Each structure stands twice: as structure tokens, then as C-alpha cells.
Amino acid sequence: MDIKGCIFDLDGVVVDTAKYHYLAWKKLGAELGFDFTEQDNERLKGVSRMRSLDILLEIGGLTISQEEKEAAATKKNEWYLEFIHQMQPDEILPGVLDFFNQLKENNIKIALGSASKNAVLILDILKIKDYFDVIVDGNSVSKAKPDPEVFTQGAEKMGLTAAECVVFEDAEAGVEAAKNGGMRCVGIGEQDVLSLADVVVSGFTEFNIENLKAL
Ligand code: G6P
Ligand code: MG
């Protein structure tokens, strides 16, 4: 098989932290005086914290100073962390650990490619950090998805070429980033949102090592 490494986004792929991001942004929106819907939230998936805030403010039609932005982003992150600290390992999405074990048995490397600055903390809370050969997160990249940097770094750190890697992503910007980096991509979610992916599945109960080999 030509696939030697898999790169996983975190939020919405390994664990459903997307719902906690959403709740924290919604709370911030409410405090600023506007409603933030689940549909709006699609635009924030895979997007960095500060860029997410800019999108949120655009939706609410608000302009605030840089200082106020930093305070707002910090506040959102504190609310988000309150949810994260209550998370349990059973919130790992169905089929993920099985798939990780299949990859290990087949000597396929595992990398994390997430825009989140909280990624390592989340892996620790879920007790799955040891599965990862390589971790690339929001602290190590300078360019956000759809720039491929997070995945390109992941491939390089595994010692692999883009063609040897497959990315797993739930965000439109993330699928685009994988394709921009010349990698195959499995979309986790809805076909109409993730149409650029090579294949779209609803989750890892629908995807195993045989499906990977057939990509
Ligand atoms: C992921 C999520 C985004 C989030 C970003 C930054 O990409 O999909 O919704 O904004 O990470 O997360 P952070 O934990 O650093 O605020
Ligand atoms: Mg995601």
C-alpha cells in the first residue's frame, strides 16, 4: 500500500469539541447582543481562534478595538476550557480508537493536524496522546487552513511525502487545505459541505483499514 501516514484534524474528527466551540462562541455572541446559529458555526470550523472572532463580529455587524478583541477571545477560550475540562474519554467519537489500532497494526503513522492551541491538552484529557507519532497544532503553524501548512508540516515530521499521506477532516477549510497540500482527504460529515474530499463518510464506524487501502 502506498499510504504510510494518516493526519487527523482534532475538533469534529477525533472528538466533538465543535459543539463546545459553538456553545462558547454563542455565549459570546449573546453577550455582545446577537444570535449565533449552528449554520453560522460551519464557517468557524477549522478556522483559528482570532479569525473565528472576526467572522463572529462580522455576523453580528460589530467593530471592536484590537484590545477588546483579545479580551473577547480570551473570555471565549475560558468558557471553552470549562467544557473541555469536563470531557471524558468516552467522548472520543465512535470507531476512532479502533481505526487508530488498525493503523498501528499496519505500521501506518499517525499525526495530528489541528488549528487548535488547546490540542495537546485535549489529547491529554482524552488519554490518547501516545497514539500520535507527530503533533502539529495551532502553536506550531503560522498559516491557517485552507493553507496546507499544518498538514505539510505533519507529513514532513513523519518523514513522508504528501502523496503518502491521507488527511481526515470535518471542515470545508480543512479539506481544502489537504487538497492544496496535494494529499488525499477523507471528509467526516456531509457530502454537500465537503464535496472537495476524495470520499465523505459520517464517521469512523463507516471507515476502516480496507477503505483506506482502496483510496
Ligand atoms: C479548530 C476548530 C476551530 C477552532 C480552532 C482553534 O480548528 O475547528 O473551530 O477555532 O481549532 O481552536 P483553539 O482551541 O485554539 O481556540
Ligand atoms: Mg475540525
Coordinates of C-alpha atoms and ligand atoms in Angstrom, one line a residue:
M1 CA 0.0 0.0 0.0
D2 CA 1.3 3.5 -0.8
I3 CA -0.3 5.1 2.2
K4 CA 2.2 5.4 5.1
G5 CA 0.7 8.1 7.3
C6 CA -2.7 9.5 8.4
I7 CA -3.1 13.0 9.5
F8 CA -6.1 13.7 11.7
D9 CA -7.8 17.0 12.4
L10 CA -9.0 17.0 16.1
D11 CA -12.1 19.0 16.5
G12 CA -15.0 17.2 14.9
V13 CA -12.9 14.3 13.7
V14 CA -11.5 12.6 16.9
V15 CA -13.8 14.3 19.3
D16 CA -16.8 16.5 19.0
T17 CA -15.3 19.6 20.6
A18 CA -17.0 21.6 17.7
K19 CA -20.1 21.6 19.9
Y20 CA -18.2 23.2 22.8
H21 CA -16.6 25.8 20.5
Y22 CA -20.1 26.6 19.2
L23 CA -21.6 27.0 22.7
A24 CA -18.7 29.3 23.8
W25 CA -19.0 31.5 20.7
K26 CA -22.8 31.5 21.1
K27 CA -22.4 32.8 24.6
L28 CA -20.0 35.5 23.5
G29 CA -22.4 36.5 20.7
A30 CA -25.3 36.7 23.2
E31 CA -23.2 38.9 25.5
L32 CA -22.4 41.1 22.5
G33 CA -26.1 41.3 21.7
F34 CA -26.7 39.0 18.8
D35 CA -27.7 35.4 18.0
F36 CA -25.1 33.0 16.6
T37 CA -26.7 30.0 14.8
E38 CA -25.4 26.5 14.2
Q39 CA -25.3 27.3 10.5
D40 CA -23.1 30.3 11.2
N41 CA -20.9 28.0 13.1
E42 CA -20.0 26.0 10.0
R43 CA -17.9 29.0 8.9
L44 CA -15.8 28.7 12.1
K45 CA -14.8 25.0 11.8
G46 CA -11.1 24.6 11.2
V47 CA -10.6 28.4 11.5
S48 CA -8.2 29.9 14.1
R49 CA -9.4 31.5 17.2
M50 CA -8.8 35.1 16.2
R51 CA -10.1 34.6 12.6
S52 CA -13.2 32.9 14.2
L53 CA -13.8 36.0 16.3
D54 CA -13.5 38.2 13.2
I55 CA -16.2 36.1 11.5
L56 CA -18.4 36.2 14.6
L57 CA -18.1 40.0 14.7
E58 CA -18.9 40.3 11.0
I59 CA -22.0 38.2 11.5
G60 CA -23.1 40.4 14.4
G61 CA -22.2 43.6 12.4
L62 CA -19.9 44.8 15.1
T63 CA -16.5 46.5 15.1
I64 CA -14.4 46.5 18.2
S65 CA -10.8 47.5 19.1
Q66 CA -7.8 45.1 19.0
E67 CA -7.7 45.2 22.8
E68 CA -11.4 44.3 23.1
K69 CA -10.9 41.5 20.6
E70 CA -8.1 40.0 22.7
A71 CA -10.3 40.2 25.8
A72 CA -13.2 38.6 23.9
A73 CA -11.1 35.8 22.5
T74 CA -9.7 35.1 26.0
K75 CA -13.1 35.0 27.5
K76 CA -14.4 32.6 24.8
N77 CA -11.4 30.4 25.4
E78 CA -12.0 30.3 29.2
W79 CA -15.6 29.2 28.6
Y80 CA -14.5 26.7 26.1
L81 CA -11.9 25.3 28.6
E82 CA -14.6 24.9 31.2
F83 CA -16.4 22.5 28.8
I84 CA -13.1 20.8 27.8
H85 CA -12.1 20.0 31.4
Q86 CA -15.4 18.2 31.9
M87 CA -14.8 16.0 28.9
Q88 CA -14.4 12.2 29.4
P89 CA -12.5 9.7 27.2
D90 CA -15.9 8.2 26.2
E91 CA -16.4 11.4 24.1
I92 CA -13.9 10.1 21.6
L93 CA -16.0 9.7 18.5
P94 CA -17.2 6.1 17.7
G95 CA -14.7 4.0 15.8
V96 CA -11.8 6.3 16.2
L97 CA -9.7 4.1 18.6
D98 CA -10.5 1.0 16.6
F99 CA -9.2 2.8 13.5
F100 CA -6.1 4.0 15.3
N101 CA -5.3 0.4 16.4
Q102 CA -5.8 -0.8 12.8
L103 CA -3.3 1.8 11.6
K104 CA -0.8 0.7 14.3
E105 CA -1.1 -2.9 13.3
N106 CA -0.4 -1.9 9.7
N107 CA 2.6 0.3 10.6
I108 CA 0.9 3.4 9.3
K109 CA 2.0 6.5 11.2
I110 CA -0.5 8.8 12.9
A111 CA -0.2 12.6 13.1
L112 CA -2.4 15.4 14.4
G113 CA -3.0 18.4 12.2
S114 CA -5.2 20.8 14.2
A115 CA -5.5 24.6 14.2
S116 CA -6.3 24.4 17.9
K117 CA -3.9 25.8 20.5
N118 CA -5.6 23.5 23.0
A119 CA -4.9 20.3 21.1
V120 CA -2.3 18.8 23.4
L121 CA -4.5 19.5 26.4
I122 CA -7.4 17.8 24.8
L123 CA -5.4 14.7 23.8
D124 CA -4.2 14.5 27.4
I125 CA -7.7 14.7 28.8
L126 CA -8.8 12.0 26.4
K127 CA -5.7 9.9 27.3
I128 CA -4.8 9.4 23.6
K129 CA -1.6 11.4 23.2
D130 CA 0.5 8.3 22.9
Y131 CA -1.2 7.2 19.7
F132 CA 0.4 10.1 17.9
D133 CA 3.8 9.9 16.3
V134 CA 3.6 13.6 15.4
I135 CA 1.6 16.5 16.7
V136 CA 1.2 19.8 14.7
D137 CA -1.2 22.3 16.3
G138 CA -2.1 25.9 16.4
N139 CA 1.0 26.7 18.3
S140 CA 3.3 25.5 15.6
V141 CA 1.8 26.9 12.4
S142 CA 1.7 30.5 11.1
K143 CA -0.7 30.0 8.2
A144 CA -4.3 28.8 8.8
K145 CA -6.3 26.3 6.8
P146 CA -7.0 26.4 3.8
D147 CA -3.3 26.9 3.7
P148 CA -1.8 23.4 3.8
E149 CA 1.0 24.3 6.3
V150 CA -0.4 22.3 9.2
F151 CA -0.6 19.1 7.0
T152 CA 2.6 19.7 5.2
Q153 CA 4.4 20.0 8.5
G154 CA 2.8 16.8 9.7
A155 CA 3.9 14.9 6.6
E156 CA 7.5 16.3 6.9
K157 CA 7.7 15.4 10.6
M158 CA 6.6 11.9 9.8
G159 CA 9.3 11.8 7.1
L160 CA 6.7 11.2 4.4
T161 CA 5.7 12.9 1.1
A162 CA 2.2 14.4 0.6
A163 CA 1.3 11.5 -1.7
E164 CA 2.0 9.0 1.1
C165 CA -0.5 10.8 3.5
V166 CA -4.2 10.8 3.9
V167 CA -5.9 13.6 5.8
F168 CA -9.2 13.3 7.8
E169 CA -11.1 16.5 8.1
D170 CA -14.6 17.7 9.1
A171 CA -14.2 21.3 8.0
E172 CA -14.5 22.8 4.5
A173 CA -11.3 24.9 5.0
G174 CA -9.5 21.7 6.2
V175 CA -10.5 19.6 3.2
E176 CA -9.3 22.5 1.0
A177 CA -6.0 22.6 3.0
A178 CA -5.4 18.9 2.4
K179 CA -6.1 19.2 -1.3
N180 CA -3.9 22.3 -1.5
G181 CA -1.1 20.2 0.0
G182 CA -1.6 17.5 -2.6
M183 CA -2.9 15.0 -0.1
R184 CA -5.8 12.6 -0.3
C185 CA -8.6 13.6 2.0
V186 CA -11.5 11.7 3.8
G187 CA -14.2 14.1 4.7
I188 CA -16.1 13.4 8.0
G189 CA -19.5 14.9 7.8
E190 CA -21.9 16.0 5.0
Q191 CA -21.2 15.4 1.3
D192 CA -22.6 18.8 0.2
V193 CA -20.3 20.7 2.6
L194 CA -17.1 18.6 2.0
S195 CA -17.5 17.9 -1.7
L196 CA -13.8 18.5 -2.4
A197 CA -12.9 15.4 -0.3
D198 CA -12.0 12.2 -2.1
V199 CA -14.6 10.4 -0.1
V200 CA -17.1 11.6 2.6
V201 CA -18.3 9.4 5.4
S202 CA -20.3 10.2 8.5
G203 CA -17.6 8.8 10.9
F204 CA -15.2 6.0 11.6
T205 CA -17.9 3.4 12.1
E206 CA -18.1 3.7 8.3
F207 CA -14.4 3.7 7.5
N208 CA -11.7 1.1 8.2
I209 CA -8.3 0.0 7.0
E210 CA -9.8 -1.7 3.9
N211 CA -11.4 1.5 2.9
L212 CA -8.1 3.3 3.4
K213 CA -6.3 0.8 1.2
A214 CA -8.9 1.4 -1.5
L215 CA -8.4 5.2 -1.6
Ligands
G6P1 C1 -10.1 24.0 15.3 C2 -11.6 24.2 15.4 C3 -11.9 25.7 15.3 C4 -11.2 26.5 16.3 C5 -9.7 26.3 16.1 C6 -8.8 27.0 17.2 O1 -9.7 24.2 14.0 O2 -12.2 23.5 14.3 O3 -13.3 25.8 15.5 O4 -11.5 27.8 16.3 O5 -9.4 24.9 16.2 O6 -9.0 26.4 18.4 P1 -8.5 26.9 19.8 O7 -8.7 25.8 20.7 O8 -7.0 27.3 19.6 O9 -9.3 28.1 20.1
MG2 MG -12.3 20.1 12.7

